[in-house]
Coordinates of C-alpha atoms in Angstrom, one line a residue:
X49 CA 104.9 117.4 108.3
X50 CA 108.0 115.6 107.3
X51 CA 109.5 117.1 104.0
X52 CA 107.5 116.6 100.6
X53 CA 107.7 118.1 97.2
X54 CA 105.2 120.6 96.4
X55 CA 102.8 118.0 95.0
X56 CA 103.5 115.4 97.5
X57 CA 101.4 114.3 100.2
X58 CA 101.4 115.1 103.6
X59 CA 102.7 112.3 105.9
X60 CA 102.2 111.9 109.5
X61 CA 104.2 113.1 108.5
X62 CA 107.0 111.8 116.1
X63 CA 115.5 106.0 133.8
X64 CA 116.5 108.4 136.3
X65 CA 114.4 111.4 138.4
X66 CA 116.1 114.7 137.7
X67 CA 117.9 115.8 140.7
X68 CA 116.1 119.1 142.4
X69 CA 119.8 120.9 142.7
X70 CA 122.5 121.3 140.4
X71 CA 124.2 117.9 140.5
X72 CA 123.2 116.2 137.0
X73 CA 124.5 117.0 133.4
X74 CA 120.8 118.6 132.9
X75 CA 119.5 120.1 135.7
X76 CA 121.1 123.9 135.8
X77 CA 120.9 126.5 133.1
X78 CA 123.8 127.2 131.2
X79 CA 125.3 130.8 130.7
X80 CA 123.5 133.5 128.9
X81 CA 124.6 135.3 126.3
X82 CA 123.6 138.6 125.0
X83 CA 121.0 136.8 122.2
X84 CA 119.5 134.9 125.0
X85 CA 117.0 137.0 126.4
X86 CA 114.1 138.9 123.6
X87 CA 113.5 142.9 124.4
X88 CA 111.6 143.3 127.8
X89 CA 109.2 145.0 125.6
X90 CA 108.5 141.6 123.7
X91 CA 105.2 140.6 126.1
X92 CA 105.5 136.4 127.1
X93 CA 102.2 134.9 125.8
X94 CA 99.4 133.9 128.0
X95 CA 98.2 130.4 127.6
X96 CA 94.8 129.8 128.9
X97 CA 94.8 125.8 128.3
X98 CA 91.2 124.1 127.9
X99 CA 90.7 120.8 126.7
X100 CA 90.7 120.8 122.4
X101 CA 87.5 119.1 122.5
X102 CA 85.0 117.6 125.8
X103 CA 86.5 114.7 127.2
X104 CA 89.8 115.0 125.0
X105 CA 93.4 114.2 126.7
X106 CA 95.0 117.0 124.9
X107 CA 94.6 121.1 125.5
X108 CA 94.4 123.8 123.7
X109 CA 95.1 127.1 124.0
X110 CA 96.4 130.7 121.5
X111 CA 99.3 132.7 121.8
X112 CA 99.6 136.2 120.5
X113 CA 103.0 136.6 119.1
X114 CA 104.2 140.4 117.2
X115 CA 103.7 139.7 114.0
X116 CA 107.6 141.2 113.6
X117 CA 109.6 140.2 116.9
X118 CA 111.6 143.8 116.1
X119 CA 108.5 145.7 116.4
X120 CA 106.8 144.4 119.1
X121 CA 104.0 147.1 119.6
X122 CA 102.9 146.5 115.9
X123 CA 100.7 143.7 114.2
X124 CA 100.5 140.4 116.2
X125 CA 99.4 137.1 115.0
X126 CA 97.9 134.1 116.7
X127 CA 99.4 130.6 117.1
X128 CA 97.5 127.8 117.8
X129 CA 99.3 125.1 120.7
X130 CA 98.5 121.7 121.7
X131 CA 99.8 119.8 124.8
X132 CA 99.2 116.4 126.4
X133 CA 100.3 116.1 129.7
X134 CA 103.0 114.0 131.3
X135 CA 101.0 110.9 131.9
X136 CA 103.2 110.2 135.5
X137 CA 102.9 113.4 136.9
X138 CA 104.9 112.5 140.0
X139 CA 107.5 112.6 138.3
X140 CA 107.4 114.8 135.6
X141 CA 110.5 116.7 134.5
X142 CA 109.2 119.9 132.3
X143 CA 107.8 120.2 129.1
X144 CA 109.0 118.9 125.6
X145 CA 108.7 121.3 122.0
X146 CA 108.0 119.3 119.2
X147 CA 108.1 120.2 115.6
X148 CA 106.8 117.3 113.5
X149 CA 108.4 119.1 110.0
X150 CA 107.2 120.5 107.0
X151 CA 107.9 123.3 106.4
X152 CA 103.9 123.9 106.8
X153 CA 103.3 120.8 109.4
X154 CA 100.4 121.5 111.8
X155 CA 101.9 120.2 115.1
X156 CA 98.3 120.9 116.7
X157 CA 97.0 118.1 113.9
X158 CA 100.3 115.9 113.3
X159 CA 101.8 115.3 117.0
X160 CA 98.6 114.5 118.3
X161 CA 98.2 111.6 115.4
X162 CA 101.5 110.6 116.3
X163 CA 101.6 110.7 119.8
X164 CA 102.3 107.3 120.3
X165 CA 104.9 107.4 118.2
X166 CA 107.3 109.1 120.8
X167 CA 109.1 107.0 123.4
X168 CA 106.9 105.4 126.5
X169 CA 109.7 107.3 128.8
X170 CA 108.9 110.9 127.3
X171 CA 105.1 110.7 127.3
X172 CA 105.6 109.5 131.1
X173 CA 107.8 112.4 131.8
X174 CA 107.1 115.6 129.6
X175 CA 104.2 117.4 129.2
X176 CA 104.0 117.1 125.4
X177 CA 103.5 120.8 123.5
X178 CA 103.3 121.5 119.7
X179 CA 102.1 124.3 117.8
X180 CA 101.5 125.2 114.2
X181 CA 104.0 127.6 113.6
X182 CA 102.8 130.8 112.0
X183 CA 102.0 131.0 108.4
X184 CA 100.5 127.7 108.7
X185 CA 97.1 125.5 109.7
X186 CA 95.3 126.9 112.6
X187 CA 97.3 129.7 113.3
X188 CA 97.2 133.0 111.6
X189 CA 97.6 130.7 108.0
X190 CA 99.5 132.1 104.5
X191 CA 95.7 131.4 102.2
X192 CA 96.0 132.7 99.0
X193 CA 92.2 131.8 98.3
X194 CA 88.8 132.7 98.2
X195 CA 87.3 129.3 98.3
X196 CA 88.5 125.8 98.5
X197 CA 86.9 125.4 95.6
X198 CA 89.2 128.1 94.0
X199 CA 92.7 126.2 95.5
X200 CA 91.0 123.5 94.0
X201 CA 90.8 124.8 90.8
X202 CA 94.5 126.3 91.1
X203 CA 95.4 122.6 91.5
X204 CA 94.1 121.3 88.4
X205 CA 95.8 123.8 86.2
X206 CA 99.5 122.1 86.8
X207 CA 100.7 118.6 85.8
X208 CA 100.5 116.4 88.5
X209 CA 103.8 114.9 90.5
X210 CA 106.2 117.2 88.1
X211 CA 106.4 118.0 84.5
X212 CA 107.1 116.1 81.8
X213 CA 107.2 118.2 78.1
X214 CA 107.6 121.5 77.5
X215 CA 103.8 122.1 77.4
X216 CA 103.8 120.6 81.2
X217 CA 106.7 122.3 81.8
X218 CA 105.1 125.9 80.8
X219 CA 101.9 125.0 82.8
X220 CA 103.5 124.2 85.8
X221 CA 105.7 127.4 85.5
X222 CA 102.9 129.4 84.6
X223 CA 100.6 128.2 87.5
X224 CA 103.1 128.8 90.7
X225 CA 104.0 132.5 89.2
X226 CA 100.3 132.9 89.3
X227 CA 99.7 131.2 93.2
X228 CA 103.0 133.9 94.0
X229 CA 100.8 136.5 92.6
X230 CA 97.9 135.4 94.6
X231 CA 99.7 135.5 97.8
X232 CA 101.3 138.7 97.5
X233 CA 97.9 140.4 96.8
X234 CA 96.7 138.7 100.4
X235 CA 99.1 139.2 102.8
X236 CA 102.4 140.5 102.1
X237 CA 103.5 141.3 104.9
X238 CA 103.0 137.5 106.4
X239 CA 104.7 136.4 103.5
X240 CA 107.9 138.3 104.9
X241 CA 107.6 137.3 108.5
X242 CA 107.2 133.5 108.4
X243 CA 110.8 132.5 108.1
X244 CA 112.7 130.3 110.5
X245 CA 113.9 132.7 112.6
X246 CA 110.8 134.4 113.1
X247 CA 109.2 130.8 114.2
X248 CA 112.8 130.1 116.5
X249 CA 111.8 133.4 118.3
X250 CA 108.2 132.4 118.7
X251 CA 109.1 129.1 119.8
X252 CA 111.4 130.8 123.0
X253 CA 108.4 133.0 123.3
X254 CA 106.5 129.7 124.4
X255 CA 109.1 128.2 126.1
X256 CA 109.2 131.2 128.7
X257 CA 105.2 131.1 128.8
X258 CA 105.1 128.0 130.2
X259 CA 108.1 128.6 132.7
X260 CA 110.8 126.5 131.7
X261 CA 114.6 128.1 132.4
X262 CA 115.6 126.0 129.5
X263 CA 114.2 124.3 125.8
X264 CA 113.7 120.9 125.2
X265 CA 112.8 119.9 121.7
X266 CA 112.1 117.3 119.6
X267 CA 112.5 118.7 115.7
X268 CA 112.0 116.2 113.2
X269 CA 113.0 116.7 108.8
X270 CA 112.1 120.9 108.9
X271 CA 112.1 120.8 112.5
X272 CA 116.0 120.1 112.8
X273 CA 116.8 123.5 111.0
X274 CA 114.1 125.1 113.4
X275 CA 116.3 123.7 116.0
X276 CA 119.4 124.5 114.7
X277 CA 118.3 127.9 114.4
X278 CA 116.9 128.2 117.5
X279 CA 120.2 126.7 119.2
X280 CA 122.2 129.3 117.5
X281 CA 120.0 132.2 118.1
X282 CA 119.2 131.1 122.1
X283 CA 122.4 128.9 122.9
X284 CA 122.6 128.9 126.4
X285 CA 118.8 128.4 126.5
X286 CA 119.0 124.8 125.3
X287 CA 118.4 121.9 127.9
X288 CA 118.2 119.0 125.8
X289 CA 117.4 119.2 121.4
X290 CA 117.0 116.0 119.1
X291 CA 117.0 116.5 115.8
X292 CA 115.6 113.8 113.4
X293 CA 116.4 113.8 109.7
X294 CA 118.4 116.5 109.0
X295 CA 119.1 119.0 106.6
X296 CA 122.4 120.7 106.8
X297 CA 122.2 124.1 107.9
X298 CA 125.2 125.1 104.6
X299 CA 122.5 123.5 102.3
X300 CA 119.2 125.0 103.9
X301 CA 121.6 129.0 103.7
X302 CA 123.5 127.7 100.4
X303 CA 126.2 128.8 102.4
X304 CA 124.9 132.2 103.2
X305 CA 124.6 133.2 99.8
X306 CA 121.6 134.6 98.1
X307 CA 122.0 134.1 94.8
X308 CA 121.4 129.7 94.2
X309 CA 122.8 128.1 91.3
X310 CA 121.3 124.6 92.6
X311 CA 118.0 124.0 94.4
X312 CA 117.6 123.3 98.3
X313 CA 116.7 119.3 97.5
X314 CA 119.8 118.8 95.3
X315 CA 122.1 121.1 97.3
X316 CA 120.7 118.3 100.1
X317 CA 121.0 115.2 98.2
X318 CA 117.6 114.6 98.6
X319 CA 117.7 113.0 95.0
X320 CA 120.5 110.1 95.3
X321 CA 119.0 109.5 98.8
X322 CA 115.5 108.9 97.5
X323 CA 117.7 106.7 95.1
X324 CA 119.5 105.1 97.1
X325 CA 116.0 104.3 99.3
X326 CA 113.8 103.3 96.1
X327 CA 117.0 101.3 95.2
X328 CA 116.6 99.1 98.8
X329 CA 113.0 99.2 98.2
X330 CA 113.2 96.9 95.3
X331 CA 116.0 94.8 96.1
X332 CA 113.9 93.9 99.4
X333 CA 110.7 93.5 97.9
X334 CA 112.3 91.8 95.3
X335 CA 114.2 88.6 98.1
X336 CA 110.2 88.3 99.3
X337 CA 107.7 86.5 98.2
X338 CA 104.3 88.2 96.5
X339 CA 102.6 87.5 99.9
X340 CA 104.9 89.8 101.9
X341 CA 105.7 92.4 98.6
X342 CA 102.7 92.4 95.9
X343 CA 105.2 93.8 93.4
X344 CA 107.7 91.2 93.7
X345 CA 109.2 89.9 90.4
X346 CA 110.8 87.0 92.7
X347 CA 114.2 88.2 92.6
X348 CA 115.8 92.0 92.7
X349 CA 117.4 92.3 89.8
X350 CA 114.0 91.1 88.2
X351 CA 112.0 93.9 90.8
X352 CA 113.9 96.7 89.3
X353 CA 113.2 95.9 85.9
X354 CA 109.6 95.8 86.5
X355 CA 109.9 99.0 87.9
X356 CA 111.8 100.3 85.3
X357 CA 109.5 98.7 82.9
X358 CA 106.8 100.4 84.8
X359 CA 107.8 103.5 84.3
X360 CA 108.4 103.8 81.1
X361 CA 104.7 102.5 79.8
X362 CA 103.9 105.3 82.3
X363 CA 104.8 107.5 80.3
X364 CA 103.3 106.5 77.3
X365 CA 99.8 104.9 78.5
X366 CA 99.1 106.2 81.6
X367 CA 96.5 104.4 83.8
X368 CA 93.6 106.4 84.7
X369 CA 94.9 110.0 86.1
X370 CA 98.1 107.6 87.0
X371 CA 100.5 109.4 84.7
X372 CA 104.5 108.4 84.5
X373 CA 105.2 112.0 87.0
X374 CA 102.4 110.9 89.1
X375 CA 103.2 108.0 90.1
X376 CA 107.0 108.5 90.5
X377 CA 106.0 111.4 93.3
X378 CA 103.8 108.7 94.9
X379 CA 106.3 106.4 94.7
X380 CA 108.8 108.9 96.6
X381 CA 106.1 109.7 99.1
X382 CA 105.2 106.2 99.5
X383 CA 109.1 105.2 101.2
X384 CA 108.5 107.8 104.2
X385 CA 106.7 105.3 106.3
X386 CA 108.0 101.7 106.1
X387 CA 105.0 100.2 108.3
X388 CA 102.7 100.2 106.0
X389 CA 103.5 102.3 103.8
X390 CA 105.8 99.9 102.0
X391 CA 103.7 97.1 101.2
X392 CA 100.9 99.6 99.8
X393 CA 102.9 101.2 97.7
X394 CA 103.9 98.0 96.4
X395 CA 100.6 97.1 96.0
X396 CA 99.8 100.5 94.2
X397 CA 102.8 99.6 92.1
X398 CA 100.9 96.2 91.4
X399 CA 97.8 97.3 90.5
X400 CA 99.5 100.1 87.8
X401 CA 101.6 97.0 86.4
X402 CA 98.1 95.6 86.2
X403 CA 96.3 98.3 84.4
X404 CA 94.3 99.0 87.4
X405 CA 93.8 102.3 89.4
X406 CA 95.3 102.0 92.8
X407 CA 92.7 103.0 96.1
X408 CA 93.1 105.9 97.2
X409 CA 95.2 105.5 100.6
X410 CA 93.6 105.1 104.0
X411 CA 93.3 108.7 105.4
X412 CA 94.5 108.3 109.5
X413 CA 91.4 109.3 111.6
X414 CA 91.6 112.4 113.0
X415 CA 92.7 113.4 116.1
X416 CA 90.3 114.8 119.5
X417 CA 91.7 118.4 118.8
X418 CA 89.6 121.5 118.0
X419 CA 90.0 121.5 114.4
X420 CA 91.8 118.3 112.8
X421 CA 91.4 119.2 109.0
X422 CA 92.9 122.8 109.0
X423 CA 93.8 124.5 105.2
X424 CA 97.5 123.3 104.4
X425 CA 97.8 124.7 100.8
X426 CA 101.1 124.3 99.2
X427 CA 102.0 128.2 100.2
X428 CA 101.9 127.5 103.6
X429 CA 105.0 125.4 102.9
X430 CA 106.2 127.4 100.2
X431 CA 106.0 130.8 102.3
X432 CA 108.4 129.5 104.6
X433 CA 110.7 127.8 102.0
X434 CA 110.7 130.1 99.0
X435 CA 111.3 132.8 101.5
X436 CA 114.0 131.5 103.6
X437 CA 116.3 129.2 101.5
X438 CA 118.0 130.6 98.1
X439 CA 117.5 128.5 95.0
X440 CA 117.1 129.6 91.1
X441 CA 115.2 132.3 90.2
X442 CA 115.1 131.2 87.1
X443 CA 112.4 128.8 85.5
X444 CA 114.2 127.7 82.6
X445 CA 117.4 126.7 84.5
X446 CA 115.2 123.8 86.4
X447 CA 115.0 121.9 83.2
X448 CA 118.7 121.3 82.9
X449 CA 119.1 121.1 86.5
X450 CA 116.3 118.1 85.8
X451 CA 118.7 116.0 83.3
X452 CA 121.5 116.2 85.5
X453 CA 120.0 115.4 88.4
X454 CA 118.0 112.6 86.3
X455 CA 121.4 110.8 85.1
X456 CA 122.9 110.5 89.0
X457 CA 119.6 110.2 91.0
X458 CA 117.2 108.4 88.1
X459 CA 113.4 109.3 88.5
X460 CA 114.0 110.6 91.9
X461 CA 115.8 113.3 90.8
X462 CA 114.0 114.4 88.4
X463 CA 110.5 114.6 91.4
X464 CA 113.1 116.6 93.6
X465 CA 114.4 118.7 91.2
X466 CA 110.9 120.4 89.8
X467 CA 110.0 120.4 94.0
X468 CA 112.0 123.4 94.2
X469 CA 111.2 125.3 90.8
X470 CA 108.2 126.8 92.8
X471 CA 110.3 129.5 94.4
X472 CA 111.4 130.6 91.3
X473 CA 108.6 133.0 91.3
X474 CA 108.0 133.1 94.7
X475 CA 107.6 137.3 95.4
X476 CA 108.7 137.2 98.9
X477 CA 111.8 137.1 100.9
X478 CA 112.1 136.5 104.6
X479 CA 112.5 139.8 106.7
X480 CA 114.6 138.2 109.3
X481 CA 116.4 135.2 107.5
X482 CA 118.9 133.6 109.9
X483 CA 122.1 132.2 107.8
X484 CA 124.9 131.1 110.4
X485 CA 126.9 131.3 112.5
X486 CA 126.1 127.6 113.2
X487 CA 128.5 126.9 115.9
X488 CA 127.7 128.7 118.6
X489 CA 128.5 126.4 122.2
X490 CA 125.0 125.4 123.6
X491 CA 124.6 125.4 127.2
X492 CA 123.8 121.3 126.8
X493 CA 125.0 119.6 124.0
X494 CA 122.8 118.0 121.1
X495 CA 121.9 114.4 119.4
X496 CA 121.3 114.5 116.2
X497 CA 119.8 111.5 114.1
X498 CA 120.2 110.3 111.0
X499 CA 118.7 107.4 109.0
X500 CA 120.6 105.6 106.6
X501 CA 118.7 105.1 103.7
X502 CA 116.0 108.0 104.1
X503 CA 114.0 109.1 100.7
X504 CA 114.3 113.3 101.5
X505 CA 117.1 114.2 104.0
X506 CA 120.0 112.1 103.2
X507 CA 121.9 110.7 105.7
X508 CA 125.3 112.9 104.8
X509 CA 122.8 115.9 105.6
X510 CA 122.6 114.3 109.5
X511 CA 126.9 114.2 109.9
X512 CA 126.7 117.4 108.7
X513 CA 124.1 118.4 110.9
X514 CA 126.7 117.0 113.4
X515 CA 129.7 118.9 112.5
X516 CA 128.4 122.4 112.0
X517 CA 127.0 122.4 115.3
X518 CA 129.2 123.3 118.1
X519 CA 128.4 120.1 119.9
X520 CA 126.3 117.9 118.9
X521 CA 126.3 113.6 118.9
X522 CA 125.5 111.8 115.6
X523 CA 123.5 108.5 116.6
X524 CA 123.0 106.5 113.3
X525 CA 119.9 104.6 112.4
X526 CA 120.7 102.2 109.8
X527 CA 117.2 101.6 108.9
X528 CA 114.3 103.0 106.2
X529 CA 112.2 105.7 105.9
X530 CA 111.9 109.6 106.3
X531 CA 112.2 110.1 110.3
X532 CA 113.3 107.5 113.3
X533 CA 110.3 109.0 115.4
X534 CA 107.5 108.7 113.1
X535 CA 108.7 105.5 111.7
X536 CA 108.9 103.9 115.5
X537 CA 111.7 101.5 113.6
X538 CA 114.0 101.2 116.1
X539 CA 113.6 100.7 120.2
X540 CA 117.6 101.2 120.2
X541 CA 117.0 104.7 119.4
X542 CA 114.1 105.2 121.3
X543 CA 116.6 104.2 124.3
X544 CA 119.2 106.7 123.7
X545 CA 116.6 109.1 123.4
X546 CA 115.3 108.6 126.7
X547 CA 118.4 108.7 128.5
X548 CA 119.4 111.4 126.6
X549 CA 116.3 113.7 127.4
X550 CA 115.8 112.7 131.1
X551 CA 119.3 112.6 132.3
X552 CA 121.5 114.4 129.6
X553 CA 123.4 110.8 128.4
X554 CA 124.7 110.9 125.4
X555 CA 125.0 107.4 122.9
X556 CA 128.8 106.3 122.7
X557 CA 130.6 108.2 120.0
X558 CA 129.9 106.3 116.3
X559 CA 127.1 104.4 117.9
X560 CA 124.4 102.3 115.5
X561 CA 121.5 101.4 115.8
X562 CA 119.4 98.6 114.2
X563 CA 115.3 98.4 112.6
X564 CA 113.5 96.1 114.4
X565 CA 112.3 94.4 111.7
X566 CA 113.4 94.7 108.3
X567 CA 110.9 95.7 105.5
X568 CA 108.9 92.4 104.0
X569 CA 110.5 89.9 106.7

């Protein structure tokens, strides 16, 4: 799942034949180095693949992974995988990873939904694989209830979207110390072994159990500091990596240092992004008519004020269960997904300015796989982040850090700011956190894509993505929305992703690429 605060929703969240010898820029393994290859006595999974459900197109199938990849004979967990075939067999290159983000996306759920969302090329080419990485969904899952009705419960006992007062602010507090406490009684030890390195490793695991020499993988938001990890852990294992909406590995690490003045979502901009994005957002809506963008004050200047306007009765009639907080995190969530998503959230944004409670949003039918409504509580996500990436441990600092981030970023920051105060009682910290080196030479090198005006990894977090790597290719989208993939915005990029994965072309230094459509045209 593409990144979200804690109370955000999930969002779905996406040429040439290889030569048989050595004679294209992709087709031979590149040198090994001593990280390359996990301890003989780490078993390779056995996938026994049978279709997710009778008549289904995709397959499932379990891998038993140690629970700790440095003590192989101890605990193992289970991950749960997905794969769709190439659909042109004939001539079928190998097999594509894909993480679809998070942290705490089920790719058995989420790549399946968004199948079509990945370029005609690739689905004709690659067998398609995703898994839900452990901690998370159908695999051996971080649960920190009883009951749903108990995470239900849990739910209702914090302020939705963020707080807002220091009442709010000691209930929210109060209620993720007490879901920290809740998991560490559970299942400690998974709470220490789900970080990204511990994935990264599982993810090679896989790789060798379905016999390809090399990785190719498609990470998306979360999935590009999988990838970076994994290229930096296993660099002359990588074939061909795109990451999509990055966060920069200094920001993810805080430069390699434990103790966080600043949370992961301000160290990533994620705040003056979702700015920036809400800022477009009006200003388009705004040049359309009320027929194209229901919350259209017919000019932008006049859009913004209504939204501004909007806000602030918010927060002192809210409509319904539609408080100010609320609706500023749905508001965020709602500019990850231009097509629709844009024109419902404007009319969401309508019906408020209205005095109406919106509809709930149309939930995407679910996919022919085994079990397409798996338990994604907020620790799944939280597990991996809290436990891996360094922010305050202190709950009182996030309040501060709110203001501040409220006077450059606006509402945005103040939704992105309280999305990391979570892990300041989070008990756990990852066993095997990777933080850097980052530069490592890969055997092939990487394309890395970033989206302009992008409402959670800011585009600066993609050229940085770019430079830390040892070699890596920045391919700009100048377009909308939290992923190129999952937003399907841009054919251009589709292209250069085709090329790249099936014949190891890189785009043109500084190259740009265009939406296909702009928002409300």
């Amino acid at each position: 799942m593409p990144l979200s605060g804690p109370t955000g929703g999930r969002h779905r969240a996406a040429a040439l034949v290889a030569a048989a010898v050595c004679s294209t820029v992709l087709s031979c393994p590149g040198p090994a180095t001593a990280l390359d290859t996990p301890s003989p006595s780490v078993g390779i999974p056995r996938l026994d693949w049978r279709p997710c459900t009778p008549g289904s197109p995709y397959d499932c199938a379990t891998a038993r992974v140690p629970l700790d990849h440095s003590a192989p004979a101890g605990r193992t967990i289970d991950l749960a995988v997905v794969r769709r075939k190439a659909t042109d067999g004939a001539h079928r290159i190998g097999t594509l990873f894909v993480n679809p983000g998070g942290p705490g996306g089920p790719g058995t759920v989420q790549v399946p939904q968004n199948y079509g969302s990945f370029p005609k090329k690739l689905r004709e080419r690659f067998d398609i694989i995703s898994w839900d990485p452990r901690g998370v969904g159908n695999s051996t899952a971080v649960n920190c209830f009883d009951s749903t009705e108990g995470a239900e419960a849990w739910g209702r006992s914090k302020p939705a979207g963020f707080p807002v007062g220091e009442k709010e602010r000691t209930a929210w507090i109060d209620a993720y110390e007490d879901l920290g406490q809740r998991c560490e009684k559970r299942d400690a030890d998974l709470l220490r072994q789900v970080s990204t390195a511990d994935t990264a490793r599982d993810l090679d695991l896989l790789r060798q159990a379905v016999g390809e020499p090399q990785l190719n993988y498609f990470g998306v938001s979360y999935g590009t500091i999988l990838g970076a990890t994994y290229a930096n852990l296993f660099p002359g294992k990588v074939r061909a990596m795109v990451l999509d909406s990055n966060i920069a590995p200094s920001a993810w690490t805080n430069d390699g240092q434990a103790d966080a003045r600043t949370p992961t979502f301000l160290r990533m901009g994620s705040d003056r992004s979702a700015a920036a994005t809400l800022d477009r957002f009006l200003d388009l809506c705004g040049s359309a008519t009320t027929g194209r963008c229901a919350f259209s004050a017919g000019s932008p200047k006049a859009t913004r004020a209504k939204f501004d306007q909007l806000m602030q009765r918010l927060r002192e009639h809210p409509v319904y269960t539609w408080t100010y907080a609320k609706t500023v995190a749905d508001t965020v969530n709602g500019l990850y997904i231009v097509e629709p998503g844009w024109a419902d959230l404007a009319r969401r944004l309508q019906d408020l300015w209205q005095g109406r409670a919106p509809k709930p949003a149309t939930v995407p039918s679910p996919p022919p796989v085994a079990n397409p409504a798996p338990y994604l509580g907020e620790e799944q996500a939280m597990a991996v982040w809290c436990g891996d990436s360094p922010n305050p441990r202190d709950p009182a600092a996030y309040h501060p850090l709110e203001e501040n981030s409220a006077k450059r970023a606006g509402d945005a920051g103040r939704f992105w700011t309280w999305s990391g105060e979570p892990c300041a009682t989070w008990p756990a910290r990852a066993a095997d956190r990777y933080t850097g080196p980052w530069n490592k030479p890969t055997a092939h090198p990487i394309l890395v894509v970033g989206t302009r005006y992008d409402p959670s990894t800011s585009y600066a977090d993609s050229q940085a993505m770019a430079r830390e790597l040892a070699n890596a290719r920045l391919l700009t989208h100048d377009g909308y929305g939290h992923t190129a993939l999952f937003n399907n915005a841009s054919n251009c990029v589709k292209t250069y992703e085709s090329h790249y994965f099936i014949n190891g072309t890189l785009p043109p230094p500084e190259t740009t690429c265009h939406p296909d459509k702009q928002p409300f045209s």
